[in-house]
Short mmCIF file of C-alpha atoms in Angstrom, two decimals:
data_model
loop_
_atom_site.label_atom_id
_atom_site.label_comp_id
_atom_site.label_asym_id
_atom_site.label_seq_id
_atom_site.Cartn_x
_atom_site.Cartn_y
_atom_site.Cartn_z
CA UNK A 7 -42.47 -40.05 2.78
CA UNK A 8 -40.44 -40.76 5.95
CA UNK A 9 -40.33 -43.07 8.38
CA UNK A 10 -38.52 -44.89 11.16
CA UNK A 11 -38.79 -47.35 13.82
CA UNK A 12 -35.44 -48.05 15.36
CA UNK A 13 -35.60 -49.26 18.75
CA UNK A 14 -32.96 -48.59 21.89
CA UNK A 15 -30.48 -51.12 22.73
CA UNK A 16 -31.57 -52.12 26.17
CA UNK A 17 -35.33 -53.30 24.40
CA UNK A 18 -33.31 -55.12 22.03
CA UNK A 19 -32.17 -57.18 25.35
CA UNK A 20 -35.84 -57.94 26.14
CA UNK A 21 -36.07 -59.12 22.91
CA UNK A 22 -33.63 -61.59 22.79
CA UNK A 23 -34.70 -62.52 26.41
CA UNK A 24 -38.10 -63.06 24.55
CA UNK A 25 -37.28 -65.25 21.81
CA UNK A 26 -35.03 -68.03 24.39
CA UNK A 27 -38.08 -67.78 26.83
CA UNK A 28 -40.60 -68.52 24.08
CA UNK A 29 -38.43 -70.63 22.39
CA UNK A 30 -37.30 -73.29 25.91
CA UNK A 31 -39.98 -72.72 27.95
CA UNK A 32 -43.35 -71.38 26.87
CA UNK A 33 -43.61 -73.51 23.58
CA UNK A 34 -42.80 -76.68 25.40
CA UNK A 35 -46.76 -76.33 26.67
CA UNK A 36 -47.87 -77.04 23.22
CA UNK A 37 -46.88 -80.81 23.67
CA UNK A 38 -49.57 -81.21 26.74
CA UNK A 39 -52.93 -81.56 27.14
CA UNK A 40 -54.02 -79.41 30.24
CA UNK A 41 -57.45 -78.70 31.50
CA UNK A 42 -58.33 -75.04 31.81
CA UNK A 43 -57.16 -75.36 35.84
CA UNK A 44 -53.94 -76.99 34.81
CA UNK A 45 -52.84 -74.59 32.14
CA UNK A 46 -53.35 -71.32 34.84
CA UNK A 47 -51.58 -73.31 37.32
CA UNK A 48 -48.59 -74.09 34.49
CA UNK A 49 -48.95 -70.47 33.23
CA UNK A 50 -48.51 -68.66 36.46
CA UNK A 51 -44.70 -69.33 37.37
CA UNK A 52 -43.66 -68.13 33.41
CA UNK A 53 -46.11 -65.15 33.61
CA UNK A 54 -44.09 -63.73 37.47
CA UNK A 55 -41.12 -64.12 34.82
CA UNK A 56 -42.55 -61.77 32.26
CA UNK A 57 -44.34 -59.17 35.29
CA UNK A 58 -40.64 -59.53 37.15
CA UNK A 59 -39.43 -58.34 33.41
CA UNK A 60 -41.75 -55.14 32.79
CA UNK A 61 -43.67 -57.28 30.06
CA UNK A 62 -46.84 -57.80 31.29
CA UNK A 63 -49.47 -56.42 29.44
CA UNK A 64 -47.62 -53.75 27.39
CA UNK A 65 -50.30 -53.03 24.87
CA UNK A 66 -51.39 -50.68 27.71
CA UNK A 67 -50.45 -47.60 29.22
CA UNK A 68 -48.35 -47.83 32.53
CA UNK A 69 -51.27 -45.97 34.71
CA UNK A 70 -53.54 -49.08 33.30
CA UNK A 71 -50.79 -51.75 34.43
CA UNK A 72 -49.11 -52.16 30.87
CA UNK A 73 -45.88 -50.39 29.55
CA UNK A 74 -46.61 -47.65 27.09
CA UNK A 75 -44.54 -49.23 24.41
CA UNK A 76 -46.62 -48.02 21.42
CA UNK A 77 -47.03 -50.04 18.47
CA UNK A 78 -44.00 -50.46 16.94
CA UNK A 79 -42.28 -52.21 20.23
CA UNK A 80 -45.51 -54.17 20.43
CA UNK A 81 -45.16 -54.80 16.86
CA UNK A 82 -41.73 -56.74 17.63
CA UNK A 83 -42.84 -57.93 20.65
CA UNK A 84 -45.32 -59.63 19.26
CA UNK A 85 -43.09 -60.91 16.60
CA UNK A 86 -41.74 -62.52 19.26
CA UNK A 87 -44.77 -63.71 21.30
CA UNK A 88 -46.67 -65.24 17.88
CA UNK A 89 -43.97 -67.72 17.91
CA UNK A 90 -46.30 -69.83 19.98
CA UNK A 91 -49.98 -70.67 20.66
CA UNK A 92 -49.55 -70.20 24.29
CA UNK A 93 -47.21 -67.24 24.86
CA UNK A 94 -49.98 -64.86 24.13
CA UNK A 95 -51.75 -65.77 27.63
CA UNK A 96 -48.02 -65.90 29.71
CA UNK A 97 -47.57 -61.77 28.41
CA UNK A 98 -51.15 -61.32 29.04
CA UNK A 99 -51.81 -60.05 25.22
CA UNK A 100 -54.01 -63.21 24.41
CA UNK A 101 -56.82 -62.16 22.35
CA UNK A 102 -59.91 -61.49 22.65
CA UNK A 103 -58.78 -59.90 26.53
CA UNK A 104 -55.94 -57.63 25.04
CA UNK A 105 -58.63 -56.18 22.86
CA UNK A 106 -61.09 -55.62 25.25
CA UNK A 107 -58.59 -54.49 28.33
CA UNK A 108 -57.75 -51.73 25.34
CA UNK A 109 -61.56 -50.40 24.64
CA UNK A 110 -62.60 -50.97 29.03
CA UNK A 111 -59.62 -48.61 29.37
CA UNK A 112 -60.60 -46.21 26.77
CA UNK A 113 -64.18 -46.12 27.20
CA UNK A 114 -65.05 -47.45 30.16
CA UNK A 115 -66.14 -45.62 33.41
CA UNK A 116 -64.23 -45.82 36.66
CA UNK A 117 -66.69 -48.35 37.96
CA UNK A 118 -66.48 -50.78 35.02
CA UNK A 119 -62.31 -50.52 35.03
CA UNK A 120 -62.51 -51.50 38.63
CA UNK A 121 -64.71 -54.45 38.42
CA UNK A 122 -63.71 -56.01 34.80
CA UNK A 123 -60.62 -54.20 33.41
CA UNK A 124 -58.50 -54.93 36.65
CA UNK A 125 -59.32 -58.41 37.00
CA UNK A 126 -58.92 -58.78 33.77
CA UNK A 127 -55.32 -57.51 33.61
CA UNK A 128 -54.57 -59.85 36.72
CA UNK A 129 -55.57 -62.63 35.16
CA UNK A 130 -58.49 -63.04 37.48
CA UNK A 131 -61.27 -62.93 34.31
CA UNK A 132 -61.81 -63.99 31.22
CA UNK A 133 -63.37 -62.02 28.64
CA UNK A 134 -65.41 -62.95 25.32
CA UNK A 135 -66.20 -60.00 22.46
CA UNK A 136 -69.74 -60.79 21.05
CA UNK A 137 -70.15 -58.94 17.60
CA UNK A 138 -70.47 -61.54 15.02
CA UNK A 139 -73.97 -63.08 13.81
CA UNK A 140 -74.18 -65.54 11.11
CA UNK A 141 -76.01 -63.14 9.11
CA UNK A 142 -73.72 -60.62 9.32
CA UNK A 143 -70.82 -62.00 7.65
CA UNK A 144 -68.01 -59.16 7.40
CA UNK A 145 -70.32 -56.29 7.99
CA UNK A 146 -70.87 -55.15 11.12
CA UNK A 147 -73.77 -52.56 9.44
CA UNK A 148 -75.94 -55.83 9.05
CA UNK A 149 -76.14 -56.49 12.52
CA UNK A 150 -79.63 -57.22 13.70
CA UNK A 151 -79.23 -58.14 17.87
CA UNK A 152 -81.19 -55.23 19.25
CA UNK A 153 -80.76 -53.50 22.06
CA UNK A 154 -84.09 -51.79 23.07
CA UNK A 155 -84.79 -49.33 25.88
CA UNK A 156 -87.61 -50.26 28.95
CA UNK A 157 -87.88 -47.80 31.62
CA UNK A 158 -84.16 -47.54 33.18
CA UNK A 159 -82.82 -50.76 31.87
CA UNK A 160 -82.06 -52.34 28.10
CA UNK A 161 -83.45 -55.61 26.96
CA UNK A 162 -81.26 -57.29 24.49
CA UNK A 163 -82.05 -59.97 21.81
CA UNK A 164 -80.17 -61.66 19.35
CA UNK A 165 -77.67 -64.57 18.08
CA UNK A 166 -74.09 -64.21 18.34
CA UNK A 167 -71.54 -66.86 17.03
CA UNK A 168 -67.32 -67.56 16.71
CA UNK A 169 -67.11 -66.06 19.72
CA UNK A 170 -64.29 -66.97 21.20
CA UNK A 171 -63.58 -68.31 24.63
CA UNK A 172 -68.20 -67.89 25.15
CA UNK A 173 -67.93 -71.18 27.36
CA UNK A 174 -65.12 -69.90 29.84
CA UNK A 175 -66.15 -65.88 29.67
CA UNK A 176 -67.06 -64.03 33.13
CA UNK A 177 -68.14 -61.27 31.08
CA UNK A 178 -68.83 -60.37 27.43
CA UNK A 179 -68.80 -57.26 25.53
CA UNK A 180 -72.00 -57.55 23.38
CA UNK A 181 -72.28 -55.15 20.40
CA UNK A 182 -75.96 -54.51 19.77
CA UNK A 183 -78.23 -52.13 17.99
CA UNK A 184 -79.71 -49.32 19.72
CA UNK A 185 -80.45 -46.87 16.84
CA UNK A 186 -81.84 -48.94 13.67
CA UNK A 187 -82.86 -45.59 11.86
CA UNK A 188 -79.00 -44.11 12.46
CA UNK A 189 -76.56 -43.82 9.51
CA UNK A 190 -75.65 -47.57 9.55
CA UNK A 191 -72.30 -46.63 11.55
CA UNK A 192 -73.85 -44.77 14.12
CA UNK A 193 -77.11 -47.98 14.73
CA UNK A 194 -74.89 -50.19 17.39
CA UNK A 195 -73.55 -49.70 20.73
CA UNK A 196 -71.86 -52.28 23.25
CA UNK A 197 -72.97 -53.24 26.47
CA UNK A 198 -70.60 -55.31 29.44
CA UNK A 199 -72.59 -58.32 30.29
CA UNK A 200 -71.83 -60.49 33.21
CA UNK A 201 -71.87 -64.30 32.51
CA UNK A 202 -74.67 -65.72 34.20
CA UNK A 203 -76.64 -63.19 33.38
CA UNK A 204 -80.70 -64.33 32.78
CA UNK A 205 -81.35 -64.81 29.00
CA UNK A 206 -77.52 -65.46 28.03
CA UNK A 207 -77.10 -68.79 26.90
CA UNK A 208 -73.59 -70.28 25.21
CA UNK A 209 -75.55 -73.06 22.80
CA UNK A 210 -72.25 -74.68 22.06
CA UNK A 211 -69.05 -74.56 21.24
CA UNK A 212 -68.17 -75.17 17.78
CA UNK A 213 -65.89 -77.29 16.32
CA UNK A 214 -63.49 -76.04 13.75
CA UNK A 215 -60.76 -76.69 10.89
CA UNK A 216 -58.54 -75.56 13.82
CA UNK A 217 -60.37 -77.85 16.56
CA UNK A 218 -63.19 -80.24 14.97
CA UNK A 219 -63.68 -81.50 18.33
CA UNK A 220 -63.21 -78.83 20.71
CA UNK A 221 -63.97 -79.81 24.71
CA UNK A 222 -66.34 -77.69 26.20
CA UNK A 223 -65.42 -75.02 28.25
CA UNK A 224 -62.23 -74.88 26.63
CA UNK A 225 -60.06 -71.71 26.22
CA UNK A 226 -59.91 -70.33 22.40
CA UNK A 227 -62.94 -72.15 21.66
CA UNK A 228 -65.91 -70.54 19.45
CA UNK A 229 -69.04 -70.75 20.31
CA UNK A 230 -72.27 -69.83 19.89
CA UNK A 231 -74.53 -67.62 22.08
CA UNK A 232 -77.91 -66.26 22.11
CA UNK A 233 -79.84 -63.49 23.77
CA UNK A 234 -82.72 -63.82 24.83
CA UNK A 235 -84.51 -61.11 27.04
CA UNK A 236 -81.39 -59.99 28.18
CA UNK A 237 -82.30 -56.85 31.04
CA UNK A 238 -79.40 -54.83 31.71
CA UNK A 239 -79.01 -51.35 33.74
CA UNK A 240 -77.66 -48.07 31.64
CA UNK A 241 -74.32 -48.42 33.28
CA UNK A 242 -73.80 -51.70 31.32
CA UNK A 243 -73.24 -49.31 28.79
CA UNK A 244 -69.77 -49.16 27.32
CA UNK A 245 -68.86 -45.86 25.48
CA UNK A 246 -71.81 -43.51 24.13
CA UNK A 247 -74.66 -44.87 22.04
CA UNK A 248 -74.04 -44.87 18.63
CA UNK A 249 -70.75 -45.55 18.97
CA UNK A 250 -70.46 -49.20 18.45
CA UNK A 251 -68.60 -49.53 15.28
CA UNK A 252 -66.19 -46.64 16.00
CA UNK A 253 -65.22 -48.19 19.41
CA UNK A 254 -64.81 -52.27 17.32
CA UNK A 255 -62.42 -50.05 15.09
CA UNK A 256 -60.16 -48.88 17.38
CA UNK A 257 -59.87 -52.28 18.75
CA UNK A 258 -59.44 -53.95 15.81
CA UNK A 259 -56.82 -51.17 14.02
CA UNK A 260 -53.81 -51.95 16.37
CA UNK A 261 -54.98 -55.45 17.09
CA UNK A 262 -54.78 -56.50 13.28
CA UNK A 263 -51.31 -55.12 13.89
CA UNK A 264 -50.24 -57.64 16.42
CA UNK A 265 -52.14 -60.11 14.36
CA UNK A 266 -49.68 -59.74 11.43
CA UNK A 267 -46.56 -59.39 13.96
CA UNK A 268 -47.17 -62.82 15.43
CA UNK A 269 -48.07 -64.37 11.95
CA UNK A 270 -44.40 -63.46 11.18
CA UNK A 271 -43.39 -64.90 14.13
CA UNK A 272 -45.04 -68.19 13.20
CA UNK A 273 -44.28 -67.60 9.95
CA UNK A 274 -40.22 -67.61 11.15
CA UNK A 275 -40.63 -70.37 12.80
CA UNK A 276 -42.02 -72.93 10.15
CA UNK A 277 -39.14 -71.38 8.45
CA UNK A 278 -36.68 -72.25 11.04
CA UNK A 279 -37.78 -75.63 10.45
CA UNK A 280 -37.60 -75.66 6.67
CA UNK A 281 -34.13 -74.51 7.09
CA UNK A 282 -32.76 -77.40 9.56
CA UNK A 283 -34.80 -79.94 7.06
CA UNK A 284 -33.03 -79.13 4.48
CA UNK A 285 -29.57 -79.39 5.77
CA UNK A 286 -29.85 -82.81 6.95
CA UNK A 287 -32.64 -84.82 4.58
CA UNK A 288 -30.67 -86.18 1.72
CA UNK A 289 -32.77 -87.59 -1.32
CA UNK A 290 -31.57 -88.45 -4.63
CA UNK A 291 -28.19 -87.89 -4.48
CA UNK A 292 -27.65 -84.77 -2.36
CA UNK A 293 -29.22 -82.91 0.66
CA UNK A 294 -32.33 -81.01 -0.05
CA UNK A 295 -30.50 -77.81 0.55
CA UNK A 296 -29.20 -78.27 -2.36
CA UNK A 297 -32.12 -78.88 -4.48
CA UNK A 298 -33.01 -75.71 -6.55
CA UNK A 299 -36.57 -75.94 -5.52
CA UNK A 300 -36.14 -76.43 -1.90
CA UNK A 301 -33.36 -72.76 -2.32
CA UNK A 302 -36.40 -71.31 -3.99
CA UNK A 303 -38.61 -72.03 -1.14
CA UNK A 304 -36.36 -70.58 1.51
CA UNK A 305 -35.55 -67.63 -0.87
CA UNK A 306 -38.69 -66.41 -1.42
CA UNK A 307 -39.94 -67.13 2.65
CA UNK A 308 -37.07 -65.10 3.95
CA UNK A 309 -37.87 -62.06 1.65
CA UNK A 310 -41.85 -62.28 1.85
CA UNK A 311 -41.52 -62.39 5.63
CA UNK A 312 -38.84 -59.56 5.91
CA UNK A 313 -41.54 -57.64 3.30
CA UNK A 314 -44.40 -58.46 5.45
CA UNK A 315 -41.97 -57.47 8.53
CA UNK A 316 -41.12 -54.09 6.75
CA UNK A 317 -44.72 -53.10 5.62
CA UNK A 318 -46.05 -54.00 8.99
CA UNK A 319 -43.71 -51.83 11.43
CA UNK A 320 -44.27 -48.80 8.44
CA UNK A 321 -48.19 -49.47 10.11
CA UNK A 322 -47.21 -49.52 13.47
CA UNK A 323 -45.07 -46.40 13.19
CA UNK A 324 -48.22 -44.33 11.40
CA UNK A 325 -50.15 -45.00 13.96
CA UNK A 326 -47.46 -44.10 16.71
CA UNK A 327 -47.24 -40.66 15.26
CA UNK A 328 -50.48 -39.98 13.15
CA UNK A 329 -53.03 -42.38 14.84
CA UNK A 330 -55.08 -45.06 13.97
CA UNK A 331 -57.06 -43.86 11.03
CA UNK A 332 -53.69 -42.36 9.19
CA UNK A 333 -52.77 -46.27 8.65
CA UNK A 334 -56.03 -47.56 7.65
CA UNK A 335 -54.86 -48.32 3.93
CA UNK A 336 -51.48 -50.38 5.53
CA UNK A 337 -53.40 -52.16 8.09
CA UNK A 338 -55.56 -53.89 5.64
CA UNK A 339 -52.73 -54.46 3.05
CA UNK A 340 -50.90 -56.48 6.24
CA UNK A 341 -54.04 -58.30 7.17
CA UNK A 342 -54.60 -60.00 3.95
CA UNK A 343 -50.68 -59.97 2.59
CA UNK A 344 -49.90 -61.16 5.99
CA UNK A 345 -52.44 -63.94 5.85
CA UNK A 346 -51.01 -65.32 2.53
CA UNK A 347 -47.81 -64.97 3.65
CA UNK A 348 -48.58 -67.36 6.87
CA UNK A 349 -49.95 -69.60 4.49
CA UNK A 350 -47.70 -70.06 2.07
CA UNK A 351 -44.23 -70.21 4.52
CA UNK A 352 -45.98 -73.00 7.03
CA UNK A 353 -46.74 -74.77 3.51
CA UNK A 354 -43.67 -74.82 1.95
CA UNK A 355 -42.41 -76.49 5.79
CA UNK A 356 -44.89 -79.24 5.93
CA UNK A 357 -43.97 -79.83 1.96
CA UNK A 358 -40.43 -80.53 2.74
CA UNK A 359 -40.83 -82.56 5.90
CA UNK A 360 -43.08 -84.87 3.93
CA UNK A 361 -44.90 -87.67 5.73
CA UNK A 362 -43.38 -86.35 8.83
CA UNK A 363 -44.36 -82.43 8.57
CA UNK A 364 -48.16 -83.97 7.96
CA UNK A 365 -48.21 -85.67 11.17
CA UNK A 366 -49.16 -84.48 14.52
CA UNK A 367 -45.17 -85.30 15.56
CA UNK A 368 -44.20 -82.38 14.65
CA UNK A 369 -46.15 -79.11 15.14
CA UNK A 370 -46.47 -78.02 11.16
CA UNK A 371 -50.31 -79.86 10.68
CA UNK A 372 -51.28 -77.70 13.90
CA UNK A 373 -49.73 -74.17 12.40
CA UNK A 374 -51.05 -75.25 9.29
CA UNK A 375 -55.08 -75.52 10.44
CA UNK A 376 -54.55 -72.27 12.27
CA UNK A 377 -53.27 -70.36 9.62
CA UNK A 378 -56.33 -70.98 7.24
CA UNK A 379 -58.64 -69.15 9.63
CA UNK A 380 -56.39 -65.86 9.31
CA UNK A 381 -58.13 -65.19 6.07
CA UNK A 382 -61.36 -65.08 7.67
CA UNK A 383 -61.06 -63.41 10.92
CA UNK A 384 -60.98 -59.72 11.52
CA UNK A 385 -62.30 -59.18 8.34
CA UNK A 386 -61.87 -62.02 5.23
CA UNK A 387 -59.16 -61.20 2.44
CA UNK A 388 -61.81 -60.03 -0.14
CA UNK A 389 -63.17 -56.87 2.36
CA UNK A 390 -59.31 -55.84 3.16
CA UNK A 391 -58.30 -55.96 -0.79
CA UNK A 392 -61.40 -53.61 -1.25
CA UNK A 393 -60.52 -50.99 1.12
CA UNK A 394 -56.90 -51.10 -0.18
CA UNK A 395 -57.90 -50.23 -3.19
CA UNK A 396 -60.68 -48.11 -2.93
CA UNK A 397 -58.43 -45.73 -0.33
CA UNK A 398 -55.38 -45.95 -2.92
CA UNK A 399 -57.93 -44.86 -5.67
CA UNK A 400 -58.45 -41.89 -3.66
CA UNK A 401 -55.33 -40.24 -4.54
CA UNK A 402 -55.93 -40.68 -8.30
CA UNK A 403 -58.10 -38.25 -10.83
CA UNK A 404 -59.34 -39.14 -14.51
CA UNK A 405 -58.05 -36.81 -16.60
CA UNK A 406 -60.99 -34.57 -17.75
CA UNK A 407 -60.25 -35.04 -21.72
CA UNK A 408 -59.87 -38.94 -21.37
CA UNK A 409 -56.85 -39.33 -22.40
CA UNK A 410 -53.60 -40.78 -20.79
CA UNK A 411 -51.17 -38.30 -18.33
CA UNK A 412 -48.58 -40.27 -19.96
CA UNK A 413 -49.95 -40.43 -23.84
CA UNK A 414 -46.69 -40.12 -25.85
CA UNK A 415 -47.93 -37.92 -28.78
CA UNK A 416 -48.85 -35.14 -26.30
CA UNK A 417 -45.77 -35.84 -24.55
CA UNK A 418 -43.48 -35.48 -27.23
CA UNK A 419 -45.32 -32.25 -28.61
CA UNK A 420 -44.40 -30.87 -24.65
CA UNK A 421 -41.31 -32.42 -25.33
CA UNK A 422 -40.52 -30.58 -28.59
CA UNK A 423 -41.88 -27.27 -27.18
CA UNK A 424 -39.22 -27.47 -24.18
CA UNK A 425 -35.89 -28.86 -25.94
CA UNK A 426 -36.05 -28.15 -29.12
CA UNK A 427 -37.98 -25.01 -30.49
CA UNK A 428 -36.03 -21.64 -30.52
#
């Protein structure tokens, strides 16, 4: 096994352009509270800064207005980016759009790229991703929203819910089933449909352990939506029928990727904070830096983040050179490893900041709600730990007598046989 994922010097540069930008200027936006007009209008100068920079958009490729970087650069990119909340929408790589911008430019005709994939990229729309139903849980074969065909249209019904940024969307990408008596990854397609359009209702938002009270038309709220007699033409299509679930995997393959890559970042950053804590809180007798507990803490964040790091640019660079499906078994190990590892950094922070790291003065609480989610979406812990195992099962036989490849007896009979007969 062989890998590598070096990058070139003058990237490096962008990088550490990144991380001041991020760190000065983007993450100060936390600490307001802007309406959805005020935060586009506070966005735009930053985002000319990363378009005058060759950043914008670089999950895509340069004929499609991104950069081509491939995963790996992404990965550290968005290393970079996950350091805040809001730097996601000034590189234009906020979720669910970066996601859909990918499938619209792999799927979509050259009508539907010209009237939701550009405006999407320019900032122009917003975009929603309807697949999850409350019955449905983690498996998109369960899906019952139907899409059923009248004449030259589709009429679609169902309940969709968590979907995030519903309330603001001009358009959503509704997964649906169009062939109930397929092979249960072959029932669902998706369809592009416009907000507005007759029978789509957003019920509410929903408020959260992340946002109990969300406003309403709020960006990264969830919400839930229904369908009700929803008539849409063929071209609403997206893809070919049947091909629902293969089309939410290869959004969700590299995007679990850039998941992980700003958990680090986030992940660094409690860290960063940990650190500077302990170098200047003294308690009983010395600073905490001292303590053996508090050395523990920053011992094992450090290596579980440069693990999680590691393990997470091996995934990027399989599916660089071997595709998507080659990294299947390291995506999910970073989606639920990476989750923990969130956790358990941003925890250790708020622990040694005390009173202070559990108040809304300093941003640990905020990182802290946020993190729990990452166990849920994109596919809960439990699901991820399956595949991992069932795929690295794969590679393993049961020997056909029952007994142990490495039974000693046998072995030292082999053993014997080798070394020591004549």
């Amino acid at each position: 096994m062989t890998w590598s994922f070096s990058t070139d010097p003058e990237f490096d540069e962008q990088l550490k352009w990144m991380r001041s930008f991020v760190d000065s200027q983007v993450s100060l936006l936390e600490t307001l509270e802007l309406s959805d007009e005020e935060f586009r209008a506070a966005i735009k100068p930053l985002q000319d800064e990363v378009k005058a920079r060759g950043l914008w958009a670089a999950h895509l490729d340069p004929e499609l207005g991104g950069q081509g970087f491939g995963q790996v650069k992404l990965g550290l990119m968005h290393e970079v980016i996950g350091r805040s909340r809001i730097a996601p929408y000034v590189f234009g790589n906020q979720a669910p759009d970066s996601g859909n911008s990918e499938i619209l430019a792999r799927y979509g005709t050259d009508e539907q790229r010209a009237a939701y994939l550009e405006p999407l990229l320019a900032g122009r729309m917003r975009s929603a991703y309807a697949m999850t139903e409350p019955d449905a849980g983690a498996d998109p074969t369960l899906l019952t929203t139907a899409a059923v065909p009248d004449g030259a249209e589709w009429v679609l019904d169902g309940r969709k819910w968590f979907i995030t940024n519903a309330s603001v969307a001009d358009f959503f990408i509704v997964m649906a089933v169009t062939d109930p008596d397929a092979e249960p990854h072959r029932r669902a397609s998706q369809f592009i449909v416009p907000a507005g359009t007759p029978g789509l209702v957003v019920e509410r938002d929903l408020g959260t352990m992340e946002d109990p009270r969300p406003r309403p038309a709020r960006l990264d709220n969830h919400a839930e939506v229904t369908l009700t007699g929803v008539r849409l033409p063929e071209s609403a299509m997206l893809g070919e029928r049947g091909m629902g679930f293969p089309i939410a995997q290869s959004r969700l393959g590299p995007g679990r990727i850039h998941h992980c890559m700003r958990w680090i970042g986030q992940a660094q950053r409690a860290l960063d904070m940990l650190c500077e804590r302990a170098l200047y809180r003294f308690a009983h007798g010395s600073v905490l830096a001292e303590k053996q507990t508090i050395q523990n803490w920053v011992a094992d964040s450090w290596t579980e983040l440069n693990a999680l790091r590691l393990l997470t640019l091996q995934a990027a660079w399989t599916i660089d050179t071997e595709g998507v499906p080659a990294a299947r078994t390291q995506i999910s190990s970073i989606k639920f490893w990476g989750a923990r590892v969130l956790h358990d950094v941003i925890d250790r922070a708020l622990q040694a900041h005390g009173s202070l790291g559990y108040s809304a003065d300093l941003p640990l609480e905020d990182m802290y709600r946020r993190a729990r989610a990452a166990r849920i979406y994109d596919g809960p812990d439990e699901v991820h730990r399956q595949a991992v195992a069932k795929r690295v099962l794969r590679g393993y036989r049961a020997p056909a007598d029952h007994i142990p490849t490495e039974w000693v007896p046998r072995r030292r009979e082999d053993a014997v046989r080798r070394f020591l007969e004549t």
